[in-house]
Amino acid sequence: MSQRPGTPRLLRQINDRAALELLLSQGPLTRAELGELTGLSKVTSGQLLSRLEDRGLVRTAGERAGGRGPNAALYTVNPSSAYVAGLEVLPDRVTAGVADITGQTVAEVTVDPTEAADPVKIVHSAVQRACATADVAISQLRSFVIGTRGVVDPRSGDVRYSFDLPAWHMGVLAGLRTSLGQPVRIENDVNLAALAEQAYGAAAGHDDFVILWAGVGQGLGVMLGGRLHRGITGGAGEIGWLPVPGEPLPLNVTEPQSGSFQRLVGGNALSGLAATHGIDGPALLPTAAPPGFDVAHLVRTAVATGQDGFLIELAGRLAVGVAAVAVVLDPGLIVLSGDVGRAGGPALAALVEEAVARVCPSRPRVAVTEVAGNPVLRGALLAALDQAREQVFSDTV
């Protein structure tokens, strides 16, 4: 039987990819150690490492003392072989980060989005500044992932609508790809936070969980079977629009902050609730809270001063959303994140879990986020790394 054309090349690609993944997760490794982990002979693993070294994907990283023979060279993935960029876009700031192919963040900058009205110019400027800080050329970036508030169409990849970022609309993605000259992906910010939670936080090791983002705005990131669930139109997780008994239904869904659950747990609702419990905070506003309105301050104050009444009532309100999600999806784990989730910490999470257990037969566990730093940015860099590694690690032969 004749050998199918291309098979040796395909096998080399598979072995190269496996070796690179092992070097990322368990490196640095010697040639013999890599051979043991992959099942390849020393000769084959040596040829593989030489090939990857010639392509600049691996490099030596010192030596490991052996027995009676000479020290063995240690190999690791070359961090400078490729870079990625991740961004979080908010109405009042844009944060851009650059990471090398190993996942190490090498730069993070924040810019003022009012410097330019065009989203493409804003992103390009932020990426340029991050690259300058990292001393990396934009041409070395292999992937870009941008987290924004709003609904992203899973078919086109464009932003369908965003109340907070009206300049982000259909057509922005094409402009970004032209400007940056590399693959660009736009993703809902809470979905990216869910990726970070699974990799670094309270959802590590969980294929099924939900992250409830609570703050000035409300959002939901749904992970089912290890994959983000976005919905047909990208609208899965827009929990602010959840109908709630006792709260009015929106008369116009184009009006921001008008959803029933948003009215129950949004910034103005928390301000009013705090006032009834004697907690100092910003004055109650009839419309959406302005940039800089720190809803987390109210919750932090309540936790620090032992305002149990406020926390119990807040937990009961959040439990309405959590219970609705639990009875439909039964994810087993709900992670509280966003400004309110972080500020409330384990105390608020425990109260929400108790409140949900009283009205929900599935009794999900409720935990507080454990992601350090900016979860949206960390999720964006993770998604960008996945894309870049798929491209770089699959093109070694």
Short mmCIF file of C-alpha atoms in Angstrom, two decimals:
data_model
loop_
_atom_site.label_atom_id
_atom_site.label_comp_id
_atom_site.label_asym_id
_atom_site.label_seq_id
_atom_site.Cartn_x
_atom_site.Cartn_y
_atom_site.Cartn_z
CA MET A 1 0.00 0.00 0.00
CA SER A 2 1.45 3.37 -0.98
CA GLN A 3 1.88 6.06 1.66
CA ARG A 4 -0.65 8.87 1.44
CA PRO A 5 1.05 12.09 0.21
CA GLY A 6 1.59 14.65 2.94
CA THR A 7 1.37 12.22 5.83
CA PRO A 8 4.98 12.71 7.07
CA ARG A 9 4.47 16.49 6.98
CA LEU A 10 1.21 16.19 8.88
CA LEU A 11 2.81 13.98 11.53
CA ARG A 12 5.64 16.46 11.98
CA GLN A 13 3.11 19.26 12.42
CA ILE A 14 1.21 17.25 15.03
CA ASN A 15 4.40 16.37 16.90
CA ASP A 16 5.63 19.97 16.75
CA ARG A 17 2.34 21.27 18.14
CA ALA A 18 2.38 18.71 20.96
CA ALA A 19 5.97 19.58 21.83
CA LEU A 20 5.27 23.32 21.90
CA GLU A 21 2.23 22.85 24.14
CA LEU A 22 4.32 20.71 26.53
CA LEU A 23 7.09 23.29 26.61
CA LEU A 24 4.50 25.94 27.48
CA SER A 25 2.83 23.94 30.22
CA GLN A 26 5.78 21.99 31.68
CA GLY A 27 8.96 23.57 30.31
CA PRO A 28 11.78 24.09 30.25
CA LEU A 29 12.52 20.47 29.22
CA THR A 30 15.50 18.53 28.00
CA ARG A 31 15.43 16.59 24.74
CA ALA A 32 15.11 13.31 26.68
CA GLU A 33 12.28 14.65 28.85
CA LEU A 34 10.40 15.88 25.81
CA GLY A 35 10.86 12.49 24.18
CA GLU A 36 9.43 10.72 27.22
CA LEU A 37 6.40 13.00 27.37
CA THR A 38 5.63 12.77 23.65
CA GLY A 39 6.63 9.15 23.13
CA LEU A 40 9.16 10.16 20.48
CA SER A 41 12.67 8.75 20.28
CA LYS A 42 15.62 10.90 21.34
CA VAL A 43 16.65 11.20 17.70
CA THR A 44 13.19 12.34 16.59
CA SER A 45 12.75 14.75 19.49
CA GLY A 46 16.21 16.15 18.76
CA GLN A 47 15.29 16.73 15.11
CA LEU A 48 12.02 18.33 16.21
CA LEU A 49 13.77 20.73 18.58
CA SER A 50 16.34 21.65 15.94
CA ARG A 51 13.55 22.39 13.46
CA LEU A 52 11.66 24.55 15.96
CA GLU A 53 14.87 26.32 17.01
CA ASP A 54 15.70 27.11 13.38
CA ARG A 55 12.23 28.69 13.01
CA GLY A 56 12.77 30.78 16.14
CA LEU A 57 9.97 29.10 18.09
CA VAL A 58 12.13 27.53 20.81
CA ARG A 59 15.40 28.47 22.43
CA THR A 60 17.80 27.02 24.97
CA ALA A 61 17.26 28.11 28.56
CA GLY A 62 20.26 26.81 30.45
CA GLU A 63 21.29 23.27 31.31
CA ARG A 64 20.24 20.50 33.66
CA ALA A 65 22.92 18.54 35.46
CA GLY A 66 22.77 14.85 34.62
CA GLY A 67 24.52 11.80 35.99
CA ARG A 68 27.95 10.92 34.77
CA GLY A 69 27.50 12.45 31.33
CA PRO A 70 27.48 16.06 30.20
CA ASN A 71 24.75 18.45 31.25
CA ALA A 72 21.62 18.37 29.08
CA ALA A 73 20.39 21.53 27.35
CA LEU A 74 17.01 22.84 28.47
CA TYR A 75 14.56 24.09 25.86
CA THR A 76 11.65 26.51 26.21
CA VAL A 77 9.27 28.35 23.92
CA ASN A 78 10.88 31.54 22.63
CA PRO A 79 8.76 34.37 24.15
CA SER A 80 9.64 36.80 21.37
CA SER A 81 8.52 34.48 18.56
CA ALA A 82 5.11 36.18 18.53
CA TYR A 83 3.00 38.67 20.47
CA VAL A 84 -0.71 39.41 20.87
CA ALA A 85 -2.78 42.39 21.96
CA GLY A 86 -5.91 42.54 24.10
CA LEU A 87 -8.05 45.59 24.82
CA GLU A 88 -10.91 46.67 27.05
CA VAL A 89 -12.94 49.54 25.61
CA LEU A 90 -15.05 51.62 28.00
CA PRO A 91 -16.72 55.01 27.50
CA ASP A 92 -14.12 56.79 29.66
CA ARG A 93 -10.96 54.75 29.03
CA VAL A 94 -9.34 52.18 26.76
CA THR A 95 -6.87 49.73 28.26
CA ALA A 96 -4.51 47.84 25.96
CA GLY A 97 -2.17 45.01 26.89
CA VAL A 98 0.52 43.15 24.99
CA ALA A 99 1.55 39.59 25.85
CA ASP A 100 4.23 37.34 24.39
CA ILE A 101 3.38 33.91 23.04
CA THR A 102 4.02 32.30 26.44
CA GLY A 103 1.24 34.41 27.97
CA GLN A 104 3.47 36.83 29.88
CA THR A 105 2.04 40.36 29.82
CA VAL A 106 4.83 42.70 28.76
CA ALA A 107 2.95 46.02 28.64
CA GLU A 108 -0.33 47.58 29.72
CA VAL A 109 -1.42 51.14 29.01
CA THR A 110 -4.60 53.18 29.41
CA VAL A 111 -5.59 55.96 27.03
CA ASP A 112 -8.33 58.56 26.90
CA PRO A 113 -10.86 57.63 24.19
CA THR A 114 -11.93 61.27 23.79
CA GLU A 115 -8.67 61.90 21.95
CA ALA A 116 -10.36 60.54 18.80
CA ALA A 117 -13.99 59.99 17.84
CA ASP A 118 -13.26 57.11 15.48
CA PRO A 119 -13.03 53.68 17.21
CA VAL A 120 -10.42 52.53 14.71
CA LYS A 121 -8.14 55.46 15.52
CA ILE A 122 -8.69 54.98 19.27
CA VAL A 123 -7.73 51.30 19.13
CA HIS A 124 -4.78 51.89 16.84
CA SER A 125 -3.44 54.61 19.14
CA ALA A 126 -3.80 52.41 22.22
CA VAL A 127 -2.05 49.49 20.51
CA GLN A 128 0.77 51.75 19.33
CA ARG A 129 1.36 53.03 22.86
CA ALA A 130 1.30 49.52 24.33
CA CYS A 131 3.77 48.31 21.69
CA ALA A 132 6.05 51.27 22.33
CA THR A 133 6.00 50.49 26.06
CA ALA A 134 6.84 46.84 25.37
CA ASP A 135 9.41 47.71 22.67
CA VAL A 136 7.51 45.49 20.25
CA ALA A 137 6.67 46.34 16.65
CA ILE A 138 2.99 46.21 15.67
CA SER A 139 4.02 43.82 12.89
CA GLN A 140 5.03 41.29 15.58
CA LEU A 141 1.44 41.11 16.86
CA ARG A 142 -0.34 38.03 15.51
CA SER A 143 -3.80 38.51 16.98
CA PHE A 144 -6.03 41.18 18.53
CA VAL A 145 -9.07 40.68 20.76
CA ILE A 146 -11.15 43.64 21.89
CA GLY A 147 -13.66 43.53 24.74
CA THR A 148 -16.58 45.96 24.57
CA ARG A 149 -19.92 46.53 26.21
CA GLY A 150 -22.70 45.59 23.90
CA VAL A 151 -23.95 42.76 21.72
CA VAL A 152 -21.58 41.21 19.18
CA ASP A 153 -23.05 39.36 16.21
CA PRO A 154 -21.51 35.85 16.32
CA ARG A 155 -21.85 35.48 12.54
CA SER A 156 -20.27 38.73 11.33
CA GLY A 157 -18.16 39.44 14.43
CA ASP A 158 -19.32 43.06 14.38
CA VAL A 159 -20.99 44.99 17.19
CA ARG A 160 -24.76 44.91 16.66
CA TYR A 161 -25.40 47.65 19.19
CA SER A 162 -23.89 49.19 22.29
CA PHE A 163 -25.74 51.77 24.37
CA ASP A 164 -22.55 52.92 26.10
CA LEU A 165 -20.42 52.99 22.94
CA PRO A 166 -22.62 54.35 20.12
CA ALA A 167 -19.64 54.79 17.77
CA TRP A 168 -19.10 51.03 17.85
CA HIS A 169 -21.41 49.69 15.15
CA MET A 170 -21.51 47.48 12.09
CA GLY A 171 -18.48 48.13 9.92
CA VAL A 172 -16.01 48.89 12.72
CA LEU A 173 -14.51 45.40 12.57
CA ALA A 174 -13.54 45.73 8.91
CA GLY A 175 -11.88 49.06 9.63
CA LEU A 176 -9.93 47.58 12.53
CA ARG A 177 -8.70 44.67 10.42
CA THR A 178 -7.57 47.04 7.71
CA SER A 179 -5.87 49.37 10.18
CA LEU A 180 -4.06 46.67 12.16
CA GLY A 181 -3.40 44.30 9.29
CA GLN A 182 -3.96 41.17 11.38
CA PRO A 183 -6.85 39.05 12.67
CA VAL A 184 -9.09 41.13 14.94
CA ARG A 185 -11.92 39.80 17.07
CA ILE A 186 -14.48 41.83 19.01
CA GLU A 187 -16.06 40.10 22.01
CA ASN A 188 -18.53 41.03 24.70
CA ASP A 189 -16.62 42.12 27.80
CA VAL A 190 -18.39 39.79 30.24
CA ASN A 191 -17.72 36.80 27.97
CA LEU A 192 -14.02 37.63 28.17
CA ALA A 193 -14.26 37.91 31.95
CA ALA A 194 -15.73 34.40 31.93
CA LEU A 195 -12.70 33.11 30.02
CA ALA A 196 -10.41 34.69 32.62
CA GLU A 197 -12.48 33.22 35.46
CA GLN A 198 -12.15 29.74 33.99
CA ALA A 199 -8.40 30.08 33.51
CA TYR A 200 -7.38 31.96 36.65
CA GLY A 201 -10.31 32.26 39.02
CA ALA A 202 -13.13 30.62 40.89
CA ALA A 203 -14.30 28.64 37.85
CA ALA A 204 -10.96 26.90 37.24
CA GLY A 205 -11.65 23.29 36.32
CA HIS A 206 -15.34 23.95 35.58
CA ASP A 207 -16.81 23.43 32.12
CA ASP A 208 -20.25 24.67 33.17
CA PHE A 209 -20.66 27.93 35.07
CA VAL A 210 -22.13 31.40 34.83
CA ILE A 211 -20.48 34.70 35.72
CA LEU A 212 -22.86 37.43 36.89
CA TRP A 213 -21.37 40.87 36.31
CA ALA A 214 -23.02 43.41 38.58
CA GLY A 215 -22.26 47.12 38.63
CA VAL A 216 -23.56 50.20 36.84
CA GLY A 217 -24.53 47.74 34.08
CA GLN A 218 -25.47 44.07 34.38
CA GLY A 219 -24.20 41.20 32.26
CA LEU A 220 -23.94 37.45 32.18
CA GLY A 221 -21.21 35.21 30.78
CA VAL A 222 -22.41 31.66 30.15
CA MET A 223 -19.98 28.75 29.81
CA LEU A 224 -21.56 25.44 28.82
CA GLY A 225 -19.54 22.33 28.04
CA GLY A 226 -16.37 24.40 28.15
CA ARG A 227 -17.58 26.79 25.44
CA LEU A 228 -19.05 30.27 25.65
CA HIS A 229 -22.74 30.40 24.83
CA ARG A 230 -23.45 33.57 22.87
CA GLY A 231 -26.89 32.88 21.41
CA ILE A 232 -28.04 33.16 17.79
CA THR A 233 -27.80 36.96 17.73
CA GLY A 234 -25.11 37.35 20.39
CA GLY A 235 -27.66 38.49 22.94
CA ALA A 236 -27.26 35.66 25.45
CA GLY A 237 -26.38 37.13 28.83
CA GLU A 238 -28.14 40.49 28.51
CA ILE A 239 -29.63 39.89 31.95
CA GLY A 240 -30.43 43.54 32.57
CA TRP A 241 -33.54 42.97 30.43
CA LEU A 242 -34.75 40.06 32.56
CA PRO A 243 -38.42 40.70 33.51
CA VAL A 244 -38.78 40.99 37.29
CA PRO A 245 -42.04 40.92 39.26
CA GLY A 246 -42.73 44.31 40.76
CA GLU A 247 -40.50 46.19 38.32
CA PRO A 248 -41.96 47.86 35.22
CA LEU A 249 -41.27 46.37 31.83
CA PRO A 250 -39.41 48.63 29.39
CA LEU A 251 -41.59 50.67 27.07
CA ASN A 252 -38.73 51.15 24.62
CA VAL A 253 -35.88 48.61 24.48
CA THR A 254 -33.64 51.19 22.82
CA GLU A 255 -33.69 53.18 26.06
CA PRO A 256 -30.54 52.27 28.06
CA GLN A 257 -30.80 51.09 31.67
CA SER A 258 -34.55 50.48 31.30
CA GLY A 259 -34.64 46.71 31.77
CA SER A 260 -36.49 45.35 34.81
CA PHE A 261 -33.51 43.60 36.41
CA GLN A 262 -31.35 46.65 35.72
CA ARG A 263 -33.90 48.76 37.60
CA LEU A 264 -33.69 46.33 40.50
CA VAL A 265 -29.90 46.09 40.92
CA GLY A 266 -28.40 48.92 38.86
CA GLY A 267 -26.58 51.99 40.11
CA ASN A 268 -29.63 54.08 40.91
CA ALA A 269 -31.29 51.14 42.66
CA LEU A 270 -28.25 50.63 44.88
CA SER A 271 -28.07 54.32 45.66
CA GLY A 272 -31.69 54.33 46.78
CA LEU A 273 -31.24 51.14 48.77
CA ALA A 274 -28.18 52.55 50.49
CA ALA A 275 -30.05 55.71 51.41
CA THR A 276 -32.78 53.73 53.14
CA HIS A 277 -30.11 52.02 55.25
CA GLY A 278 -28.28 55.23 56.10
CA ILE A 279 -25.23 54.52 53.93
CA ASP A 280 -23.65 57.62 52.43
CA GLY A 281 -23.39 57.58 48.67
CA PRO A 282 -24.07 59.61 45.53
CA ALA A 283 -27.49 61.18 45.19
CA LEU A 284 -30.18 59.15 43.46
CA LEU A 285 -30.27 59.88 39.73
CA PRO A 286 -33.32 59.52 37.48
CA THR A 287 -31.31 58.14 34.55
CA ALA A 288 -28.15 56.14 33.94
CA ALA A 289 -25.31 56.84 36.33
CA PRO A 290 -22.55 58.99 34.81
CA PRO A 291 -18.97 57.78 34.25
CA GLY A 292 -17.13 57.59 37.54
CA PHE A 293 -20.20 56.73 39.61
CA ASP A 294 -18.72 54.21 42.05
CA VAL A 295 -21.47 51.76 42.95
CA ALA A 296 -18.81 49.57 44.54
CA HIS A 297 -18.26 52.26 47.20
CA LEU A 298 -21.74 51.62 48.59
CA VAL A 299 -21.17 47.88 48.87
CA ARG A 300 -17.66 48.24 50.33
CA THR A 301 -19.03 50.64 52.93
CA ALA A 302 -21.80 48.22 53.86
CA VAL A 303 -19.35 45.33 54.24
CA ALA A 304 -16.87 47.40 56.25
CA THR A 305 -19.49 48.82 58.62
CA GLY A 306 -21.50 45.62 59.06
CA GLN A 307 -24.66 46.91 57.36
CA ASP A 308 -26.23 43.46 57.22
CA GLY A 309 -29.67 44.77 56.33
CA PHE A 310 -28.38 46.40 53.16
CA LEU A 311 -26.35 43.33 52.17
CA ILE A 312 -29.23 40.93 52.79
CA GLU A 313 -31.59 43.00 50.67
CA LEU A 314 -28.98 43.39 47.93
CA ALA A 315 -28.38 39.63 47.98
CA GLY A 316 -32.11 39.03 47.65
CA ARG A 317 -32.24 41.24 44.57
CA LEU A 318 -29.24 39.58 42.94
CA ALA A 319 -30.75 36.19 43.79
CA VAL A 320 -33.69 36.96 41.48
CA GLY A 321 -31.32 36.94 38.51
CA VAL A 322 -29.25 34.03 39.77
CA ALA A 323 -32.31 31.86 40.38
CA ALA A 324 -33.70 32.63 36.93
CA VAL A 325 -30.43 31.50 35.36
CA ALA A 326 -30.17 28.43 37.59
CA VAL A 327 -33.61 27.04 36.82
CA VAL A 328 -33.02 27.42 33.07
CA LEU A 329 -29.36 26.38 32.73
CA ASP A 330 -28.52 24.62 36.03
CA PRO A 331 -24.80 25.48 35.72
CA GLY A 332 -23.97 24.44 39.28
CA LEU A 333 -21.67 27.44 39.83
CA ILE A 334 -22.44 31.15 39.72
CA VAL A 335 -19.53 33.58 40.04
CA LEU A 336 -20.22 37.15 41.17
CA SER A 337 -17.99 39.66 39.41
CA GLY A 338 -18.02 43.29 38.33
CA ASP A 339 -17.74 46.20 40.75
CA VAL A 340 -20.51 45.00 43.03
CA GLY A 341 -19.39 41.36 43.09
CA ARG A 342 -15.80 42.28 43.93
CA ALA A 343 -16.82 44.79 46.58
CA GLY A 344 -19.25 42.39 48.25
CA GLY A 345 -16.71 39.58 48.37
CA PRO A 346 -17.37 36.23 50.05
CA ALA A 347 -19.89 37.77 52.45
CA LEU A 348 -22.22 38.86 49.67
CA ALA A 349 -21.70 35.61 47.73
CA ALA A 350 -22.74 33.58 50.79
CA LEU A 351 -25.88 35.68 51.26
CA VAL A 352 -26.80 35.31 47.57
CA GLU A 353 -26.33 31.54 47.78
CA GLU A 354 -28.63 31.38 50.81
CA ALA A 355 -31.26 33.54 49.12
CA VAL A 356 -31.17 31.46 45.92
CA ALA A 357 -31.48 28.21 47.88
CA ARG A 358 -34.82 29.43 49.30
CA VAL A 359 -36.38 29.84 45.85
CA CYS A 360 -34.40 27.53 43.55
CA PRO A 361 -34.48 23.71 43.78
CA SER A 362 -31.12 23.24 42.05
CA ARG A 363 -29.24 25.20 44.78
CA PRO A 364 -26.17 26.38 42.80
CA ARG A 365 -22.94 27.30 44.55
CA VAL A 366 -22.29 31.04 44.48
CA ALA A 367 -18.68 32.24 44.65
CA VAL A 368 -16.92 35.58 44.29
CA THR A 369 -14.49 36.20 41.46
CA GLU A 370 -10.86 35.28 42.10
CA VAL A 371 -9.34 36.90 39.02
CA ALA A 372 -6.68 39.44 39.94
CA GLY A 373 -6.31 42.62 37.93
CA ASN A 374 -8.50 43.50 34.97
CA PRO A 375 -10.60 40.41 34.12
CA VAL A 376 -11.77 41.70 30.74
CA LEU A 377 -8.24 42.50 29.61
CA ARG A 378 -6.93 39.17 30.89
CA GLY A 379 -9.71 37.37 29.03
CA ALA A 380 -8.95 39.32 25.85
CA LEU A 381 -5.28 38.34 26.02
CA LEU A 382 -6.25 34.70 26.62
CA ALA A 383 -8.50 34.66 23.56
CA ALA A 384 -5.83 36.38 21.47
CA LEU A 385 -3.23 33.83 22.60
CA ASP A 386 -5.49 30.95 21.59
CA GLN A 387 -5.80 32.40 18.11
CA ALA A 388 -2.10 33.18 17.76
CA ARG A 389 -0.93 29.80 18.99
CA GLU A 390 -3.28 28.03 16.62
CA GLN A 391 -1.69 29.98 13.79
CA VAL A 392 1.96 29.94 14.88
CA PHE A 393 2.13 26.43 16.29
CA SER A 394 0.37 24.91 13.28
CA ASP A 395 2.77 26.44 10.78
CA THR A 396 6.09 24.86 11.75
CA VAL A 397 6.84 22.69 8.72
#
